[in-house]
mmCIF file with all atom_site columns, C-alpha atoms in Angstrom:
data_model
loop_
_atom_site.group_PDB
_atom_site.id
_atom_site.type_symbol
_atom_site.label_atom_id
_atom_site.label_alt_id
_atom_site.label_comp_id
_atom_site.label_asym_id
_atom_site.label_entity_id
_atom_site.label_seq_id
_atom_site.pdbx_PDB_ins_code
_atom_site.Cartn_x
_atom_site.Cartn_y
_atom_site.Cartn_z
_atom_site.occupancy
_atom_site.B_iso_or_equiv
_atom_site.pdbx_formal_charge
_atom_site.auth_seq_id
_atom_site.auth_comp_id
_atom_site.auth_asym_id
_atom_site.auth_atom_id
_atom_site.pdbx_PDB_model_num
ATOM 1   C CA . UNK N 1 1   ? 68.541  88.855  97.046  1.00 64.00 ? 29  UNK N CA 1
ATOM 2   C CA . UNK N 1 2   ? 72.058  88.120  95.793  1.00 56.00 ? 30  UNK N CA 1
ATOM 3   C CA . UNK N 1 3   ? 73.606  88.091  99.067  1.00 57.00 ? 31  UNK N CA 1
ATOM 4   C CA . UNK N 1 4   ? 71.406  85.193  100.200 1.00 68.00 ? 32  UNK N CA 1
ATOM 5   C CA . UNK N 1 5   ? 71.655  83.350  97.047  1.00 67.00 ? 33  UNK N CA 1
ATOM 6   C CA . UNK N 1 6   ? 75.682  83.137  97.713  1.00 60.00 ? 34  UNK N CA 1
ATOM 7   C CA . UNK N 1 7   ? 74.850  81.084  100.798 1.00 71.00 ? 35  UNK N CA 1
ATOM 8   C CA . UNK N 1 8   ? 77.823  79.885  102.494 1.00 82.00 ? 36  UNK N CA 1
ATOM 9   C CA . UNK N 1 9   ? 80.201  80.369  99.352  1.00 86.00 ? 37  UNK N CA 1
ATOM 10  C CA . UNK N 1 10  ? 83.071  82.328  100.545 1.00 91.00 ? 38  UNK N CA 1
ATOM 11  C CA . UNK N 1 11  ? 83.775  83.300  97.091  1.00 92.00 ? 39  UNK N CA 1
ATOM 12  C CA . UNK N 1 12  ? 80.592  84.422  95.948  1.00 91.00 ? 40  UNK N CA 1
ATOM 13  C CA . UNK N 1 13  ? 79.907  86.208  99.414  1.00 92.00 ? 41  UNK N CA 1
ATOM 14  C CA . UNK N 1 14  ? 83.203  87.876  98.759  1.00 94.00 ? 42  UNK N CA 1
ATOM 15  C CA . UNK N 1 15  ? 82.372  88.996  95.264  1.00 94.00 ? 43  UNK N CA 1
ATOM 16  C CA . UNK N 1 16  ? 78.982  90.291  96.620  1.00 92.00 ? 44  UNK N CA 1
ATOM 17  C CA . UNK N 1 17  ? 80.959  92.433  98.900  1.00 94.00 ? 45  UNK N CA 1
ATOM 18  C CA . UNK N 1 18  ? 83.073  93.838  96.430  1.00 96.00 ? 46  UNK N CA 1
ATOM 19  C CA . UNK N 1 19  ? 80.326  94.634  94.244  1.00 95.00 ? 47  UNK N CA 1
ATOM 20  C CA . UNK N 1 20  ? 78.562  96.583  97.031  1.00 95.00 ? 48  UNK N CA 1
ATOM 21  C CA . UNK N 1 21  ? 81.667  98.055  97.775  1.00 97.00 ? 49  UNK N CA 1
ATOM 22  C CA . UNK N 1 22  ? 81.888  99.659  94.257  1.00 96.00 ? 50  UNK N CA 1
ATOM 23  C CA . UNK N 1 23  ? 78.416  100.714 94.148  1.00 97.00 ? 51  UNK N CA 1
ATOM 24  C CA . UNK N 1 24  ? 78.330  102.165 97.577  1.00 97.00 ? 52  UNK N CA 1
ATOM 25  C CA . UNK N 1 25  ? 81.735  104.301 96.339  1.00 95.00 ? 53  UNK N CA 1
ATOM 26  C CA . UNK N 1 26  ? 80.182  105.324 93.225  1.00 94.00 ? 54  UNK N CA 1
ATOM 27  C CA . UNK N 1 27  ? 77.023  106.702 94.854  1.00 96.00 ? 55  UNK N CA 1
ATOM 28  C CA . UNK N 1 28  ? 79.107  108.588 97.374  1.00 95.00 ? 56  UNK N CA 1
ATOM 29  C CA . UNK N 1 29  ? 78.706  106.458 100.493 1.00 97.00 ? 57  UNK N CA 1
ATOM 30  C CA . UNK N 1 30  ? 82.302  106.200 100.982 1.00 97.00 ? 58  UNK N CA 1
ATOM 31  C CA . UNK N 1 31  ? 82.114  104.806 104.492 1.00 97.00 ? 59  UNK N CA 1
ATOM 32  C CA . UNK N 1 32  ? 79.991  102.061 103.327 1.00 97.00 ? 60  UNK N CA 1
ATOM 33  C CA . UNK N 1 33  ? 82.255  101.267 100.392 1.00 97.00 ? 61  UNK N CA 1
ATOM 34  C CA . UNK N 1 34  ? 85.253  101.114 102.872 1.00 96.00 ? 62  UNK N CA 1
ATOM 35  C CA . UNK N 1 35  ? 83.309  98.759  105.356 1.00 97.00 ? 63  UNK N CA 1
ATOM 36  C CA . UNK N 1 36  ? 82.435  96.346  102.419 1.00 96.00 ? 64  UNK N CA 1
ATOM 37  C CA . UNK N 1 37  ? 86.080  96.574  101.483 1.00 96.00 ? 65  UNK N CA 1
ATOM 38  C CA . UNK N 1 38  ? 86.949  95.421  104.653 1.00 95.00 ? 66  UNK N CA 1
ATOM 39  C CA . UNK N 1 39  ? 85.252  91.991  103.942 1.00 93.00 ? 67  UNK N CA 1
ATOM 40  C CA . UNK N 1 40  ? 87.124  91.804  100.633 1.00 96.00 ? 68  UNK N CA 1
ATOM 41  C CA . UNK N 1 41  ? 90.704  92.289  101.558 1.00 93.00 ? 69  UNK N CA 1
ATOM 42  C CA . UNK N 1 42  ? 91.290  89.197  103.683 1.00 94.00 ? 70  UNK N CA 1
ATOM 43  C CA . UNK N 1 43  ? 89.957  86.846  100.628 1.00 95.00 ? 71  UNK N CA 1
ATOM 44  C CA . UNK N 1 44  ? 91.691  88.509  97.446  1.00 95.00 ? 72  UNK N CA 1
ATOM 45  C CA . UNK N 1 45  ? 92.734  85.038  96.723  1.00 95.00 ? 73  UNK N CA 1
ATOM 46  C CA . UNK N 1 46  ? 89.365  84.752  94.505  1.00 96.00 ? 74  UNK N CA 1
ATOM 47  C CA . UNK N 1 47  ? 90.417  87.255  92.367  1.00 97.00 ? 75  UNK N CA 1
ATOM 48  C CA . UNK N 1 48  ? 92.392  87.349  89.433  1.00 97.00 ? 76  UNK N CA 1
ATOM 49  C CA . UNK N 1 49  ? 95.303  89.653  89.228  1.00 97.00 ? 77  UNK N CA 1
ATOM 50  C CA . UNK N 1 50  ? 93.524  92.215  87.130  1.00 97.00 ? 78  UNK N CA 1
ATOM 51  C CA . UNK N 1 51  ? 90.612  92.117  89.669  1.00 97.00 ? 79  UNK N CA 1
ATOM 52  C CA . UNK N 1 52  ? 93.006  92.390  92.606  1.00 97.00 ? 80  UNK N CA 1
ATOM 53  C CA . UNK N 1 53  ? 94.388  95.644  90.957  1.00 97.00 ? 81  UNK N CA 1
ATOM 54  C CA . UNK N 1 54  ? 91.128  97.188  90.408  1.00 97.00 ? 82  UNK N CA 1
ATOM 55  C CA . UNK N 1 55  ? 89.840  96.210  94.010  1.00 97.00 ? 83  UNK N CA 1
ATOM 56  C CA . UNK N 1 56  ? 93.352  97.694  95.439  1.00 97.00 ? 84  UNK N CA 1
ATOM 57  C CA . UNK N 1 57  ? 92.898  100.715 92.907  1.00 97.00 ? 85  UNK N CA 1
ATOM 58  C CA . UNK N 1 58  ? 89.280  101.557 94.251  1.00 97.00 ? 86  UNK N CA 1
ATOM 59  C CA . UNK N 1 59  ? 90.361  100.885 97.840  1.00 97.00 ? 87  UNK N CA 1
ATOM 60  C CA . UNK N 1 60  ? 93.009  103.182 97.535  1.00 98.00 ? 88  UNK N CA 1
ATOM 61  C CA . UNK N 1 61  ? 90.806  105.893 96.297  1.00 97.00 ? 89  UNK N CA 1
ATOM 62  C CA . UNK N 1 62  ? 88.347  105.517 99.058  1.00 97.00 ? 90  UNK N CA 1
ATOM 63  C CA . UNK N 1 63  ? 90.771  106.014 101.595 1.00 97.00 ? 91  UNK N CA 1
ATOM 64  C CA . UNK N 1 64  ? 92.097  109.327 99.547  1.00 97.00 ? 92  UNK N CA 1
ATOM 65  C CA . UNK N 1 65  ? 88.400  110.505 99.641  1.00 96.00 ? 93  UNK N CA 1
ATOM 66  C CA . UNK N 1 66  ? 87.839  109.481 103.441 1.00 97.00 ? 94  UNK N CA 1
ATOM 67  C CA . UNK N 1 67  ? 90.975  111.874 104.603 1.00 97.00 ? 95  UNK N CA 1
ATOM 68  C CA . UNK N 1 68  ? 93.901  109.059 104.921 1.00 97.00 ? 96  UNK N CA 1
ATOM 69  C CA . UNK N 1 69  ? 96.060  109.522 102.011 1.00 98.00 ? 97  UNK N CA 1
ATOM 70  C CA . UNK N 1 70  ? 99.061  107.946 104.159 1.00 97.00 ? 98  UNK N CA 1
ATOM 71  C CA . UNK N 1 71  ? 96.893  104.727 104.017 1.00 98.00 ? 99  UNK N CA 1
ATOM 72  C CA . UNK N 1 72  ? 95.944  105.134 100.344 1.00 98.00 ? 100 UNK N CA 1
ATOM 73  C CA . UNK N 1 73  ? 100.099 105.255 99.658  1.00 98.00 ? 101 UNK N CA 1
ATOM 74  C CA . UNK N 1 74  ? 100.316 101.984 100.894 1.00 98.00 ? 102 UNK N CA 1
ATOM 75  C CA . UNK N 1 75  ? 97.360  100.217 99.298  1.00 98.00 ? 103 UNK N CA 1
ATOM 76  C CA . UNK N 1 76  ? 98.340  101.743 95.938  1.00 98.00 ? 104 UNK N CA 1
ATOM 77  C CA . UNK N 1 77  ? 101.834 100.413 96.252  1.00 98.00 ? 105 UNK N CA 1
ATOM 78  C CA . UNK N 1 78  ? 100.510 97.066  96.983  1.00 97.00 ? 106 UNK N CA 1
ATOM 79  C CA . UNK N 1 79  ? 98.428  97.229  93.637  1.00 98.00 ? 107 UNK N CA 1
ATOM 80  C CA . UNK N 1 80  ? 101.487 98.390  91.751  1.00 98.00 ? 108 UNK N CA 1
ATOM 81  C CA . UNK N 1 81  ? 103.704 95.419  92.910  1.00 98.00 ? 109 UNK N CA 1
ATOM 82  C CA . UNK N 1 82  ? 100.874 93.408  91.945  1.00 97.00 ? 110 UNK N CA 1
ATOM 83  C CA . UNK N 1 83  ? 100.420 94.795  88.717  1.00 98.00 ? 111 UNK N CA 1
ATOM 84  C CA . UNK N 1 84  ? 104.204 94.644  87.926  1.00 98.00 ? 112 UNK N CA 1
ATOM 85  C CA . UNK N 1 85  ? 104.254 91.143  88.986  1.00 97.00 ? 113 UNK N CA 1
ATOM 86  C CA . UNK N 1 86  ? 101.094 90.062  86.604  1.00 97.00 ? 114 UNK N CA 1
ATOM 87  C CA . UNK N 1 87  ? 102.593 92.514  83.756  1.00 97.00 ? 115 UNK N CA 1
ATOM 88  C CA . UNK N 1 88  ? 99.585  95.041  83.814  1.00 98.00 ? 116 UNK N CA 1
ATOM 89  C CA . UNK N 1 89  ? 101.143 97.986  82.752  1.00 98.00 ? 117 UNK N CA 1
ATOM 90  C CA . UNK N 1 90  ? 97.883  100.093 83.051  1.00 97.00 ? 118 UNK N CA 1
ATOM 91  C CA . UNK N 1 91  ? 97.294  99.044  86.197  1.00 98.00 ? 119 UNK N CA 1
ATOM 92  C CA . UNK N 1 92  ? 100.693 99.663  87.658  1.00 98.00 ? 120 UNK N CA 1
ATOM 93  C CA . UNK N 1 93  ? 100.603 103.174 86.208  1.00 98.00 ? 121 UNK N CA 1
ATOM 94  C CA . UNK N 1 94  ? 97.482  104.239 87.645  1.00 97.00 ? 122 UNK N CA 1
ATOM 95  C CA . UNK N 1 95  ? 98.875  103.016 91.110  1.00 98.00 ? 123 UNK N CA 1
ATOM 96  C CA . UNK N 1 96  ? 101.929 104.393 91.044  1.00 98.00 ? 124 UNK N CA 1
ATOM 97  C CA . UNK N 1 97  ? 100.446 107.713 90.133  1.00 98.00 ? 125 UNK N CA 1
ATOM 98  C CA . UNK N 1 98  ? 98.050  107.601 92.493  1.00 98.00 ? 126 UNK N CA 1
ATOM 99  C CA . UNK N 1 99  ? 100.299 106.747 95.234  1.00 98.00 ? 127 UNK N CA 1
ATOM 100 C CA . UNK N 1 100 ? 102.217 109.673 94.005  1.00 98.00 ? 128 UNK N CA 1
ATOM 101 C CA . UNK N 1 101 ? 99.113  111.930 94.346  1.00 98.00 ? 129 UNK N CA 1
ATOM 102 C CA . UNK N 1 102 ? 98.407  110.501 97.628  1.00 98.00 ? 130 UNK N CA 1
ATOM 103 C CA . UNK N 1 103 ? 101.941 111.212 98.754  1.00 98.00 ? 131 UNK N CA 1
ATOM 104 C CA . UNK N 1 104 ? 101.226 114.646 97.643  1.00 98.00 ? 132 UNK N CA 1
ATOM 105 C CA . UNK N 1 105 ? 98.266  115.004 99.735  1.00 97.00 ? 133 UNK N CA 1
ATOM 106 C CA . UNK N 1 106 ? 100.303 113.844 103.047 1.00 98.00 ? 134 UNK N CA 1
ATOM 107 C CA . UNK N 1 107 ? 102.687 116.755 102.173 1.00 97.00 ? 135 UNK N CA 1
ATOM 108 C CA . UNK N 1 108 ? 105.521 114.436 101.018 1.00 97.00 ? 136 UNK N CA 1
ATOM 109 C CA . UNK N 1 109 ? 106.146 116.078 97.590  1.00 97.00 ? 137 UNK N CA 1
ATOM 110 C CA . UNK N 1 110 ? 109.407 114.441 96.901  1.00 97.00 ? 138 UNK N CA 1
ATOM 111 C CA . UNK N 1 111 ? 107.562 111.238 97.521  1.00 97.00 ? 139 UNK N CA 1
ATOM 112 C CA . UNK N 1 112 ? 104.886 112.625 94.990  1.00 98.00 ? 140 UNK N CA 1
ATOM 113 C CA . UNK N 1 113 ? 107.271 113.032 92.345  1.00 97.00 ? 141 UNK N CA 1
ATOM 114 C CA . UNK N 1 114 ? 109.144 110.020 92.625  1.00 97.00 ? 142 UNK N CA 1
ATOM 115 C CA . UNK N 1 115 ? 105.753 108.201 92.400  1.00 97.00 ? 143 UNK N CA 1
ATOM 116 C CA . UNK N 1 116 ? 104.777 110.034 89.341  1.00 97.00 ? 144 UNK N CA 1
ATOM 117 C CA . UNK N 1 117 ? 108.089 109.974 87.751  1.00 96.00 ? 145 UNK N CA 1
ATOM 118 C CA . UNK N 1 118 ? 107.958 106.110 88.138  1.00 97.00 ? 146 UNK N CA 1
ATOM 119 C CA . UNK N 1 119 ? 104.516 105.898 86.704  1.00 97.00 ? 147 UNK N CA 1
ATOM 120 C CA . UNK N 1 120 ? 105.425 107.991 83.900  1.00 95.00 ? 148 UNK N CA 1
ATOM 121 C CA . UNK N 1 121 ? 108.266 105.695 83.107  1.00 97.00 ? 149 UNK N CA 1
ATOM 122 C CA . UNK N 1 122 ? 105.925 103.034 82.441  1.00 97.00 ? 150 UNK N CA 1
ATOM 123 C CA . UNK N 1 123 ? 104.970 102.206 78.743  1.00 95.00 ? 151 UNK N CA 1
ATOM 124 C CA . UNK N 1 124 ? 101.041 102.154 79.298  1.00 95.00 ? 152 UNK N CA 1
ATOM 125 C CA . UNK N 1 125 ? 98.503  103.037 76.953  1.00 93.00 ? 153 UNK N CA 1
ATOM 126 C CA . UNK N 1 126 ? 96.820  105.479 79.251  1.00 93.00 ? 154 UNK N CA 1
ATOM 127 C CA . UNK N 1 127 ? 95.488  108.721 78.899  1.00 92.00 ? 155 UNK N CA 1
ATOM 128 C CA . UNK N 1 128 ? 97.962  111.079 80.551  1.00 92.00 ? 156 UNK N CA 1
ATOM 129 C CA . UNK N 1 129 ? 96.317  114.501 80.736  1.00 92.00 ? 157 UNK N CA 1
ATOM 130 C CA . UNK N 1 130 ? 94.847  113.921 83.974  1.00 92.00 ? 158 UNK N CA 1
ATOM 131 C CA . UNK N 1 131 ? 98.411  112.651 85.391  1.00 95.00 ? 159 UNK N CA 1
ATOM 132 C CA . UNK N 1 132 ? 99.968  115.783 83.802  1.00 95.00 ? 160 UNK N CA 1
ATOM 133 C CA . UNK N 1 133 ? 97.818  118.049 85.616  1.00 95.00 ? 161 UNK N CA 1
ATOM 134 C CA . UNK N 1 134 ? 98.477  116.367 89.000  1.00 96.00 ? 162 UNK N CA 1
ATOM 135 C CA . UNK N 1 135 ? 102.081 116.510 88.424  1.00 96.00 ? 163 UNK N CA 1
ATOM 136 C CA . UNK N 1 136 ? 102.018 120.245 87.647  1.00 96.00 ? 164 UNK N CA 1
ATOM 137 C CA . UNK N 1 137 ? 99.944  120.978 90.633  1.00 95.00 ? 165 UNK N CA 1
ATOM 138 C CA . UNK N 1 138 ? 102.739 119.213 92.607  1.00 97.00 ? 166 UNK N CA 1
ATOM 139 C CA . UNK N 1 139 ? 105.572 121.005 90.813  1.00 97.00 ? 167 UNK N CA 1
ATOM 140 C CA . UNK N 1 140 ? 103.850 123.962 91.873  1.00 97.00 ? 168 UNK N CA 1
ATOM 141 C CA . UNK N 1 141 ? 103.401 123.400 95.328  1.00 95.00 ? 169 UNK N CA 1
ATOM 142 C CA . UNK N 1 142 ? 107.059 122.418 95.444  1.00 95.00 ? 170 UNK N CA 1
ATOM 143 C CA . UNK N 1 143 ? 107.934 125.905 94.094  1.00 96.00 ? 171 UNK N CA 1
ATOM 144 C CA . UNK N 1 144 ? 109.491 124.616 90.941  1.00 96.00 ? 172 UNK N CA 1
ATOM 145 C CA . UNK N 1 145 ? 107.209 126.994 88.782  1.00 97.00 ? 173 UNK N CA 1
ATOM 146 C CA . UNK N 1 146 ? 109.282 126.760 85.374  1.00 97.00 ? 174 UNK N CA 1
ATOM 147 C CA . UNK N 1 147 ? 108.843 122.781 85.433  1.00 96.00 ? 175 UNK N CA 1
ATOM 148 C CA . UNK N 1 148 ? 105.256 123.285 86.542  1.00 96.00 ? 176 UNK N CA 1
ATOM 149 C CA . UNK N 1 149 ? 104.322 125.704 83.709  1.00 96.00 ? 177 UNK N CA 1
ATOM 150 C CA . UNK N 1 150 ? 105.920 123.134 80.946  1.00 96.00 ? 178 UNK N CA 1
ATOM 151 C CA . UNK N 1 151 ? 103.991 120.373 82.514  1.00 95.00 ? 179 UNK N CA 1
ATOM 152 C CA . UNK N 1 152 ? 100.615 122.052 82.352  1.00 94.00 ? 180 UNK N CA 1
ATOM 153 C CA . UNK N 1 153 ? 101.325 122.990 79.004  1.00 93.00 ? 181 UNK N CA 1
ATOM 154 C CA . UNK N 1 154 ? 101.750 119.209 78.043  1.00 93.00 ? 182 UNK N CA 1
ATOM 155 C CA . UNK N 1 155 ? 98.541  118.545 80.025  1.00 92.00 ? 183 UNK N CA 1
ATOM 156 C CA . UNK N 1 156 ? 96.535  121.376 78.100  1.00 90.00 ? 184 UNK N CA 1
ATOM 157 C CA . UNK N 1 157 ? 97.652  119.725 75.013  1.00 91.00 ? 185 UNK N CA 1
ATOM 158 C CA . UNK N 1 158 ? 96.897  116.058 76.204  1.00 89.00 ? 186 UNK N CA 1
ATOM 159 C CA . UNK N 1 159 ? 93.462  117.159 77.368  1.00 87.00 ? 187 UNK N CA 1
ATOM 160 C CA . UNK N 1 160 ? 92.843  119.134 73.937  1.00 80.00 ? 188 UNK N CA 1
ATOM 161 C CA . UNK N 1 161 ? 93.500  116.287 72.112  1.00 73.00 ? 189 UNK N CA 1
ATOM 162 C CA . UNK N 1 162 ? 90.711  114.460 74.112  1.00 67.00 ? 190 UNK N CA 1
ATOM 163 C CA . UNK N 1 163 ? 88.341  117.281 73.162  1.00 65.00 ? 191 UNK N CA 1
ATOM 164 C CA . UNK N 1 164 ? 88.789  118.515 76.861  1.00 62.00 ? 192 UNK N CA 1
ATOM 165 C CA . UNK N 1 165 ? 90.462  121.832 76.386  1.00 58.00 ? 193 UNK N CA 1
ATOM 166 C CA . UNK N 1 166 ? 92.106  123.458 79.380  1.00 57.00 ? 194 UNK N CA 1
ATOM 167 C CA . UNK N 1 167 ? 91.347  127.149 78.549  1.00 52.00 ? 195 UNK N CA 1
#
């Protein structure tokens, strides 16, 4: 077993917990994934900035899925700051957008739009269709119907280009 092979090596143990958290999260065991991430978080020094961002993005999504979007906002902001410091535009985009979406789930629509705006301002090579759909949802909930229709139209075009028509 990989855990036994790690012995007392804290870095290997931490990496084992990370992989386990990711597998559990993908398989739907969110409580198990969250428990594994608790072992990882105090030992992020073992990871590259790119890996740390990935861990924070996944940990934030687990918090969202476990019904704690307020916790997720803080986790995503931590990831965004790390990504900005390391020059990781894609991860910064994802973290800021996800922080905005998590803020939406808390009911804080101004923070949601601010987070999504901050993400949108980043020059990152990312597919933006999903982000546009999320933004359209927030605009709709905020009662900004004309703006929501425009953004949802942009989402339709973006998704159509990827072969995912929204009709």
